PDB file of C-alpha atoms in Angstrom:
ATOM      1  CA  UNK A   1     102.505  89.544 106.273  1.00  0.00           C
ATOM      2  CA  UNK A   2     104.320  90.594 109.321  1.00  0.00           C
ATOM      3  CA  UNK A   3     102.520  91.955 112.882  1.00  0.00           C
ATOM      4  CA  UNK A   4     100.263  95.085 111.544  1.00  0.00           C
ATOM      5  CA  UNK A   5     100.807  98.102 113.780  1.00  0.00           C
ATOM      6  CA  UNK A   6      98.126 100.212 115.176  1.00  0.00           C
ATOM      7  CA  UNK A   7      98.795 103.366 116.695  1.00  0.00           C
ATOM      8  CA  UNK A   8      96.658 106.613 117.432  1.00  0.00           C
ATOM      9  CA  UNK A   9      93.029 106.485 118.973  1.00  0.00           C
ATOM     10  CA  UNK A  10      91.679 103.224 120.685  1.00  0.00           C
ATOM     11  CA  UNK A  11      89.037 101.349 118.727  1.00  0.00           C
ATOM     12  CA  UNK A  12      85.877 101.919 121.080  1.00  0.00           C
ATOM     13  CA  UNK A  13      87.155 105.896 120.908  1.00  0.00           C
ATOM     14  CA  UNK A  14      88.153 106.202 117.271  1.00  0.00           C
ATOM     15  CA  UNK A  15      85.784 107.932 114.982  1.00  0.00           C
ATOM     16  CA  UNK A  16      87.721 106.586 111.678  1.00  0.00           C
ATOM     17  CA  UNK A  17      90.460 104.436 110.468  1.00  0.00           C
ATOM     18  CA  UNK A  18      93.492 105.130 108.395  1.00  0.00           C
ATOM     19  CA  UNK A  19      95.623 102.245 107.148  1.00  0.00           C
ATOM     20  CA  UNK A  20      98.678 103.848 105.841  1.00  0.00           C
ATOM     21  CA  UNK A  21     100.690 101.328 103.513  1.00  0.00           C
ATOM     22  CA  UNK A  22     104.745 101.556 103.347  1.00  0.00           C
ATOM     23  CA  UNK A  23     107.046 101.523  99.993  1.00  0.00           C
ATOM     24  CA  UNK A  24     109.775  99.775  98.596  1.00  0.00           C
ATOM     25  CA  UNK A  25     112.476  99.468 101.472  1.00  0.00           C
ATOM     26  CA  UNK A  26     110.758 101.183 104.123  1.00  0.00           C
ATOM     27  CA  UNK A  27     109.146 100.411 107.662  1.00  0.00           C
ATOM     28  CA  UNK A  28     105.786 100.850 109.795  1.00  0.00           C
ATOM     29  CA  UNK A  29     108.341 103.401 111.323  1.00  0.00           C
ATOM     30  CA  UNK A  30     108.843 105.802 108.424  1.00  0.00           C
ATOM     31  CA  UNK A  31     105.446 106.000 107.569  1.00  0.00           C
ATOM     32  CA  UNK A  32     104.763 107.021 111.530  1.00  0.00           C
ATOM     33  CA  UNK A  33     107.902 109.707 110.983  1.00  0.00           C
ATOM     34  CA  UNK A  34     106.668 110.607 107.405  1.00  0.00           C
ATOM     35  CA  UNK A  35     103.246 110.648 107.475  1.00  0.00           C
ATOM     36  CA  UNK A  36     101.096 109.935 111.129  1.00  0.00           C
ATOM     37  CA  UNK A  37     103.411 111.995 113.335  1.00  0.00           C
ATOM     38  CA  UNK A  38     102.885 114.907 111.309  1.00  0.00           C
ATOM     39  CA  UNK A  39      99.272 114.762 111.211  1.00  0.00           C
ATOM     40  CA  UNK A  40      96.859 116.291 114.005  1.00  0.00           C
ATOM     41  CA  UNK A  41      93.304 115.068 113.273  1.00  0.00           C
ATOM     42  CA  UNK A  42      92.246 114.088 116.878  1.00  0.00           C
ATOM     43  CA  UNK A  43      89.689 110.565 116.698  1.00  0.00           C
ATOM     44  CA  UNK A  44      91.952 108.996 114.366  1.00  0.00           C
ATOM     45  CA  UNK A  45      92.988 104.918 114.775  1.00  0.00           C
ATOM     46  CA  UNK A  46      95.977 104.038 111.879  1.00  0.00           C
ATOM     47  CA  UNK A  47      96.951 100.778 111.103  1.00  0.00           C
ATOM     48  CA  UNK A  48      99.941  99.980 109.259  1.00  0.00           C
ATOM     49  CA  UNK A  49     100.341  96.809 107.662  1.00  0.00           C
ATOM     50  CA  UNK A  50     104.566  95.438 107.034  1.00  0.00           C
ATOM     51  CA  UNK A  51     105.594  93.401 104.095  1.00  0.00           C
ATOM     52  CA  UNK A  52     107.247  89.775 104.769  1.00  0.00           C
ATOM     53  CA  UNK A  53     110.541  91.087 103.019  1.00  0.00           C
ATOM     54  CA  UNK A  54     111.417  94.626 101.997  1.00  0.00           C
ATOM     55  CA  UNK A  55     109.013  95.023  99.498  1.00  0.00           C
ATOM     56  CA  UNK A  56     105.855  94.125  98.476  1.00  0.00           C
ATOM     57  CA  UNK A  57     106.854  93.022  95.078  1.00  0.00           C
ATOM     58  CA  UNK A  58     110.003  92.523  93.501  1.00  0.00           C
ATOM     59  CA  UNK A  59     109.909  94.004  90.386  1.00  0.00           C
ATOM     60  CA  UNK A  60     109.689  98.182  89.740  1.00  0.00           C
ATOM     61  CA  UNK A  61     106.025  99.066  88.496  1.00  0.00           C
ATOM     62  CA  UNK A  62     106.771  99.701  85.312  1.00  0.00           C
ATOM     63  CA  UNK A  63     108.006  96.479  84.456  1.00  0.00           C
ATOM     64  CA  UNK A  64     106.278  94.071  82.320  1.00  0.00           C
ATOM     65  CA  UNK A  65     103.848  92.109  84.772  1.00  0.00           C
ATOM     66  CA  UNK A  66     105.692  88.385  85.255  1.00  0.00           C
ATOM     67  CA  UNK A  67     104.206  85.078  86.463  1.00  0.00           C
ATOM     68  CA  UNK A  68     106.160  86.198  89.724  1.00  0.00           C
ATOM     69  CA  UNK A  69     105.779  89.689  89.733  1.00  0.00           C
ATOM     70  CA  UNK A  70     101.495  88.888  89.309  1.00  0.00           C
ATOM     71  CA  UNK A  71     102.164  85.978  92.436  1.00  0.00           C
ATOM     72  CA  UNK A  72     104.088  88.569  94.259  1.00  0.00           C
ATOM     73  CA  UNK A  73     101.450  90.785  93.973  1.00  0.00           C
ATOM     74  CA  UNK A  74      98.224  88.870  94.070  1.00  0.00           C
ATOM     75  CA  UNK A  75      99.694  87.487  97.253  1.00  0.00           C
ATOM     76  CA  UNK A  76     100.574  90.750  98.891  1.00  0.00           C
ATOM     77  CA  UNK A  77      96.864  92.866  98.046  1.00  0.00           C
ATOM     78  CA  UNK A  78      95.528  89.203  99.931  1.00  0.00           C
ATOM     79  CA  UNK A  79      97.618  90.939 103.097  1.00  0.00           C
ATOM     80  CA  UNK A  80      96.768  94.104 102.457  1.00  0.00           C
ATOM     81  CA  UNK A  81      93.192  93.750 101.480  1.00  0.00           C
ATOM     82  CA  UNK A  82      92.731  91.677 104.853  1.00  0.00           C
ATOM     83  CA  UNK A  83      94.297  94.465 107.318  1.00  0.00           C
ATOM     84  CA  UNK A  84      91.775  96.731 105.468  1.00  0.00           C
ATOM     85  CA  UNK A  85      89.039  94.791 105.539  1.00  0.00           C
ATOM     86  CA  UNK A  86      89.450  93.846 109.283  1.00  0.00           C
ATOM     87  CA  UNK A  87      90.070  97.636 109.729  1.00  0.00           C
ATOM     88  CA  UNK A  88      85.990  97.655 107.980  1.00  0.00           C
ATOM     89  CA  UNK A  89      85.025  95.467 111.005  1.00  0.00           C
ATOM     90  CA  UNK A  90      84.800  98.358 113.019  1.00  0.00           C
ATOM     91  CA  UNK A  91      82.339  99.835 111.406  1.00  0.00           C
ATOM     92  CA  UNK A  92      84.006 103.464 110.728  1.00  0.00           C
ATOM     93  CA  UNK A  93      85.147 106.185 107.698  1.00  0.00           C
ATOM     94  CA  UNK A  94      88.062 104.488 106.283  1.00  0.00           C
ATOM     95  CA  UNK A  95      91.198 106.195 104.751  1.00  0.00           C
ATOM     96  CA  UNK A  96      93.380 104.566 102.917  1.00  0.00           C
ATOM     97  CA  UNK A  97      96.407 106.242 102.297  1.00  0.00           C
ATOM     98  CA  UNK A  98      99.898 104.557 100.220  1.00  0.00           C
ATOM     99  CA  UNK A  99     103.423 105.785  99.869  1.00  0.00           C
ATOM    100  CA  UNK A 100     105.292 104.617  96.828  1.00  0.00           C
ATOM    101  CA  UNK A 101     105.489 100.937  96.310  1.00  0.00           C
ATOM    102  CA  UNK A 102     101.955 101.410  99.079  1.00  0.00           C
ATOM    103  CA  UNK A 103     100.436 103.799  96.746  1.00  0.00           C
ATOM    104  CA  UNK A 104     101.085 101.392  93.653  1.00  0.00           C
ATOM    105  CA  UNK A 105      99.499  98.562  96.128  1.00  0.00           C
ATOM    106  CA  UNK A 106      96.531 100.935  96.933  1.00  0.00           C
ATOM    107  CA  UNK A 107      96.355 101.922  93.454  1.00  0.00           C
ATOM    108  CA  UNK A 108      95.645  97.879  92.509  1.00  0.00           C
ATOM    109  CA  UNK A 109      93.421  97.214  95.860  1.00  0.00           C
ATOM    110  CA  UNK A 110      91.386 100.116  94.234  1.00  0.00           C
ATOM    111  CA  UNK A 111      91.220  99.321  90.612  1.00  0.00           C
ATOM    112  CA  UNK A 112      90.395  95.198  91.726  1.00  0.00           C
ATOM    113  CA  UNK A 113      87.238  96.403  93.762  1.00  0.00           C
ATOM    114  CA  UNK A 114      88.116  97.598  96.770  1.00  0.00           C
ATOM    115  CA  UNK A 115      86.228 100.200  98.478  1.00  0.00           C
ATOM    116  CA  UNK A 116      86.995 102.832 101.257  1.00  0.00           C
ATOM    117  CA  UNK A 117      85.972 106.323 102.294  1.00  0.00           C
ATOM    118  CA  UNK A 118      88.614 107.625 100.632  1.00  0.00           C
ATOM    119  CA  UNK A 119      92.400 106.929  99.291  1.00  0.00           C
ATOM    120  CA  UNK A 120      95.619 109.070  98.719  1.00  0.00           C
ATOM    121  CA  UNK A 121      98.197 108.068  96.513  1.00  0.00           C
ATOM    122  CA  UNK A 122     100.822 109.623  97.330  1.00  0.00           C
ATOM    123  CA  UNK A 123     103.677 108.996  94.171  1.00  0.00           C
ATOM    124  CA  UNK A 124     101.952 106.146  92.573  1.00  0.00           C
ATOM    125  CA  UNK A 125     100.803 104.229  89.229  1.00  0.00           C
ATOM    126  CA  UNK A 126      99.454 100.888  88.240  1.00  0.00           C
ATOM    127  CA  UNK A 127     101.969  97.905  88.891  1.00  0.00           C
ATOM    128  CA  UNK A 128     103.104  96.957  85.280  1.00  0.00           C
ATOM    129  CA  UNK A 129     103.650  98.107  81.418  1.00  0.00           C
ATOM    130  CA  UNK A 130     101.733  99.659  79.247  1.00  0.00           C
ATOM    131  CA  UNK A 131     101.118  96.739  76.939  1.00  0.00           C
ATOM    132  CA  UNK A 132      99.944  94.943  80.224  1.00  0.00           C
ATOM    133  CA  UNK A 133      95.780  94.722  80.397  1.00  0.00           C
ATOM    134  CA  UNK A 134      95.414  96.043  83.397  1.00  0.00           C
ATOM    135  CA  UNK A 135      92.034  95.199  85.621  1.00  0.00           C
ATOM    136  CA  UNK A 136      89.944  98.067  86.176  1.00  0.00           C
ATOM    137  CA  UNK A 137      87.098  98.510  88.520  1.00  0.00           C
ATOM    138  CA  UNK A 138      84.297 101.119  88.835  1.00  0.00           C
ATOM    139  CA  UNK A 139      85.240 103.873  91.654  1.00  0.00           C
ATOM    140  CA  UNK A 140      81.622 105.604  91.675  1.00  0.00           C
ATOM    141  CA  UNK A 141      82.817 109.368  92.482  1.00  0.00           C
ATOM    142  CA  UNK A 142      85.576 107.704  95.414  1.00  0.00           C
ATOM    143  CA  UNK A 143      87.256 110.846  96.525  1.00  0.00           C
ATOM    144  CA  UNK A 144      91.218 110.059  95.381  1.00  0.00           C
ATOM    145  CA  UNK A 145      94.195 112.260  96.128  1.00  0.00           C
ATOM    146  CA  UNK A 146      96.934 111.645  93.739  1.00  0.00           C
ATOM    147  CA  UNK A 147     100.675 113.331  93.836  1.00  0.00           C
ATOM    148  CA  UNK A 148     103.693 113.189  92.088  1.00  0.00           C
ATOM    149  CA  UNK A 149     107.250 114.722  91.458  1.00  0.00           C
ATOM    150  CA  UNK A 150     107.830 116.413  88.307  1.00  0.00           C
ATOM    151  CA  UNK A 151     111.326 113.804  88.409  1.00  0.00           C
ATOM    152  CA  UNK A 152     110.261 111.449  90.639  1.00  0.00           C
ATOM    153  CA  UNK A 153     113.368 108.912  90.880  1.00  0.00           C
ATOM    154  CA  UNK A 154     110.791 105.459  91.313  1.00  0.00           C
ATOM    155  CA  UNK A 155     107.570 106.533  89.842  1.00  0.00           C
ATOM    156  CA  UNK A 156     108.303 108.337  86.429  1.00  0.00           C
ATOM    157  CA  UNK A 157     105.697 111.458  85.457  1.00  0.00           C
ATOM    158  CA  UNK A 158     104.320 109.662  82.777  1.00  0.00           C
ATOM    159  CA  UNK A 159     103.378 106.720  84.536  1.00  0.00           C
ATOM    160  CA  UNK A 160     101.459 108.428  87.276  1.00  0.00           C
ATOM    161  CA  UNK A 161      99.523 110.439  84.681  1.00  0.00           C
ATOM    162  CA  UNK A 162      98.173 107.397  83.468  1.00  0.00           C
ATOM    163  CA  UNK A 163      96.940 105.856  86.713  1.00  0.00           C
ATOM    164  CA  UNK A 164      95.263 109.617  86.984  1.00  0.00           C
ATOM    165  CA  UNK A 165      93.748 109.128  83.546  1.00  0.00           C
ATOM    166  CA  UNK A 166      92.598 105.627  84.592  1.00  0.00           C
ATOM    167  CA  UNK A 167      90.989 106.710  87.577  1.00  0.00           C
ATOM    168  CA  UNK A 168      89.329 109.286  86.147  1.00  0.00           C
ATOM    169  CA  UNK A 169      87.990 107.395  83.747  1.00  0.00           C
ATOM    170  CA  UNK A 170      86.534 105.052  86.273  1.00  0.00           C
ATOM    171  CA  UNK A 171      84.673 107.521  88.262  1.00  0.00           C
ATOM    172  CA  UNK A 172      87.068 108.702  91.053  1.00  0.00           C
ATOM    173  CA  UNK A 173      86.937 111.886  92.190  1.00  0.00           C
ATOM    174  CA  UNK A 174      90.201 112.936  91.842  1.00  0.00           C
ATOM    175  CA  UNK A 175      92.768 116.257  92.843  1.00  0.00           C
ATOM    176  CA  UNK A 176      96.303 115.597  91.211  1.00  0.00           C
ATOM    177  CA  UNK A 177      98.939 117.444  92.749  1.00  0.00           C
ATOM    178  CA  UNK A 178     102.774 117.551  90.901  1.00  0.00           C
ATOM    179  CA  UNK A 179     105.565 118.700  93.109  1.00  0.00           C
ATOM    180  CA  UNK A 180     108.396 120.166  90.673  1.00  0.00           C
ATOM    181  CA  UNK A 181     111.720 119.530  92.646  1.00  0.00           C
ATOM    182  CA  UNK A 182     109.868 117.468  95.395  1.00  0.00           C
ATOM    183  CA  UNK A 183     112.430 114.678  96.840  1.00  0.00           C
ATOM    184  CA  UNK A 184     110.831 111.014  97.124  1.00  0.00           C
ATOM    185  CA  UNK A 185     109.104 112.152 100.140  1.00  0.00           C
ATOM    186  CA  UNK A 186     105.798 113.693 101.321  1.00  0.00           C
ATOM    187  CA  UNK A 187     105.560 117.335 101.554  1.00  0.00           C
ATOM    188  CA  UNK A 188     103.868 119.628 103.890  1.00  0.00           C
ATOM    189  CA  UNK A 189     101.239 120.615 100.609  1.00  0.00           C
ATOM    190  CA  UNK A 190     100.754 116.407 100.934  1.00  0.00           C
ATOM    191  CA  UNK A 191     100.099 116.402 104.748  1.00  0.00           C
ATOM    192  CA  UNK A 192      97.978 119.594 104.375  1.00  0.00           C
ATOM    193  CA  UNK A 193      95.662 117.784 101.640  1.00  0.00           C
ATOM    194  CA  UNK A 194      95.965 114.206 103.904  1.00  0.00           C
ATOM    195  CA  UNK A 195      94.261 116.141 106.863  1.00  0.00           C
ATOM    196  CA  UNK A 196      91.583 117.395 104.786  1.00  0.00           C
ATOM    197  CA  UNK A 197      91.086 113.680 104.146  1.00  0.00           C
ATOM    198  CA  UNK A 198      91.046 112.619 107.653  1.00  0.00           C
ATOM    199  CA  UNK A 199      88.877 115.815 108.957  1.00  0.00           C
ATOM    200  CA  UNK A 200      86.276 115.089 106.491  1.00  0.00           C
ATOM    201  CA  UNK A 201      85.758 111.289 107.028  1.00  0.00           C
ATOM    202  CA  UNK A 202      85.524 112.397 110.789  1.00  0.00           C
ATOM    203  CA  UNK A 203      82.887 114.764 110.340  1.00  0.00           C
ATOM    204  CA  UNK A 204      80.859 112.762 107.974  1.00  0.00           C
ATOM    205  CA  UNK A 205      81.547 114.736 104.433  1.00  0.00           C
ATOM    206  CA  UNK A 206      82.643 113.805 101.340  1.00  0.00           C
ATOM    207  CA  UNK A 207      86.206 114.742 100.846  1.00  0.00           C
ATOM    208  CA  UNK A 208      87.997 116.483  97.612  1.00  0.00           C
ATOM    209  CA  UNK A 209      84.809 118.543  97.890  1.00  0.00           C
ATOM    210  CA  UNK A 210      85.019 121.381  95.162  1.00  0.00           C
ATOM    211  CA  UNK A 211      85.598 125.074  96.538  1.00  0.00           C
ATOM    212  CA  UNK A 212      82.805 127.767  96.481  1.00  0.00           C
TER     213      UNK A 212
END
């Protein structure tokens, strides 16, 4: 994996992390223009892990899973799952927030074990078809923050709805959100919900919290 970027509050300040994981094509940069310089929860310490190429895996998500595609992708949740682990070192709330391709990977980090505070997957579903037998783990009442678009042009509707239905089913405490019209971008609804995330892991609640 290529240099991980860290940006926001210094370690001995922070009072959580948020590793924010790019898509399909994309830099440590757009997720800073996209999604960190656009939220304004003071404390906060991001790290941003960078594929070796311009993707994390070759192959679209939907695709049949292939001995590569499962290499490609075993080898980059190793990457991943080591930023965010060494993120864990510090002993903080961890976020865990994906973008596309980053929400598919957080999606699969999830369902193989891994646990944070709390994750947002922002236009996601699992990485493969749906004759594939998919691993899933227990998620114990994780809060997860799911969105979509209604005609999403690299995550179809009815692929994120089953990664919802999955997650549900193993315990996540989930809001879904579907954008009709929304580009493949994040929305200001999106960043709204995201600093919910971050305020609540700062302050020591549970996030996705229902309202009175």
């Amino acid at each position: 994996m290529a240099e991980t970027l860290h940006h926001g509050a210094a370690a001995e300040a922070a009072k959580a992390v948020c590793v924010v994981v790019h898509g399909r094509g994309q830099t440590q940069q757009d997720m800073m223009d996209m999604i960190v310089s656009r939220l304004d929860v003071p404390g906060i310490r991001y790290v941003l892990p960078k594929s070796e190429g311009e993707a994390w895996y070759d192959a679209k998500a939907v695709d049949p899973l292939t001995d590569d595609t499962t290499r490609q992708l075993d080898a980059a949740l190793h990457a991943v799952g080591a930023c965010i682990e060494a993120a864990r070192q510090e002993g903080l709330p961890l976020v865990l927030i994906g973008f596309s391709q980053g929400a598919c990977m957080a999606a699969e980090w999830l369902m193989r074990g891994g646990r944070v505070t709390s994750a947002a997957l922002l236009t996601a579903c699992r990485v493969g078809a749906v004759q594939d037998d998919l691993v899933r783990a227990g998620l114990s009442g994780l809060p997860v923050y799911t969105t979509n678009g209604d005609n999403d042009p690299w995550i179809p509707l009815w692929a994120h709805r089953k990664l919802v239905g999955e997650l549900s089913e193993c315990g996540a405490r989930l809001r879904m959100d579907i954008f009709p019209g929304r580009g493949h971008e994040v929305s200001e609804a999106e960043i709204e919900t995201l600093s919910g995330l971050l305020d609540a892991a700062v302050a020591g609640r549970t996030a996705l919290e229902p309202v009175a």
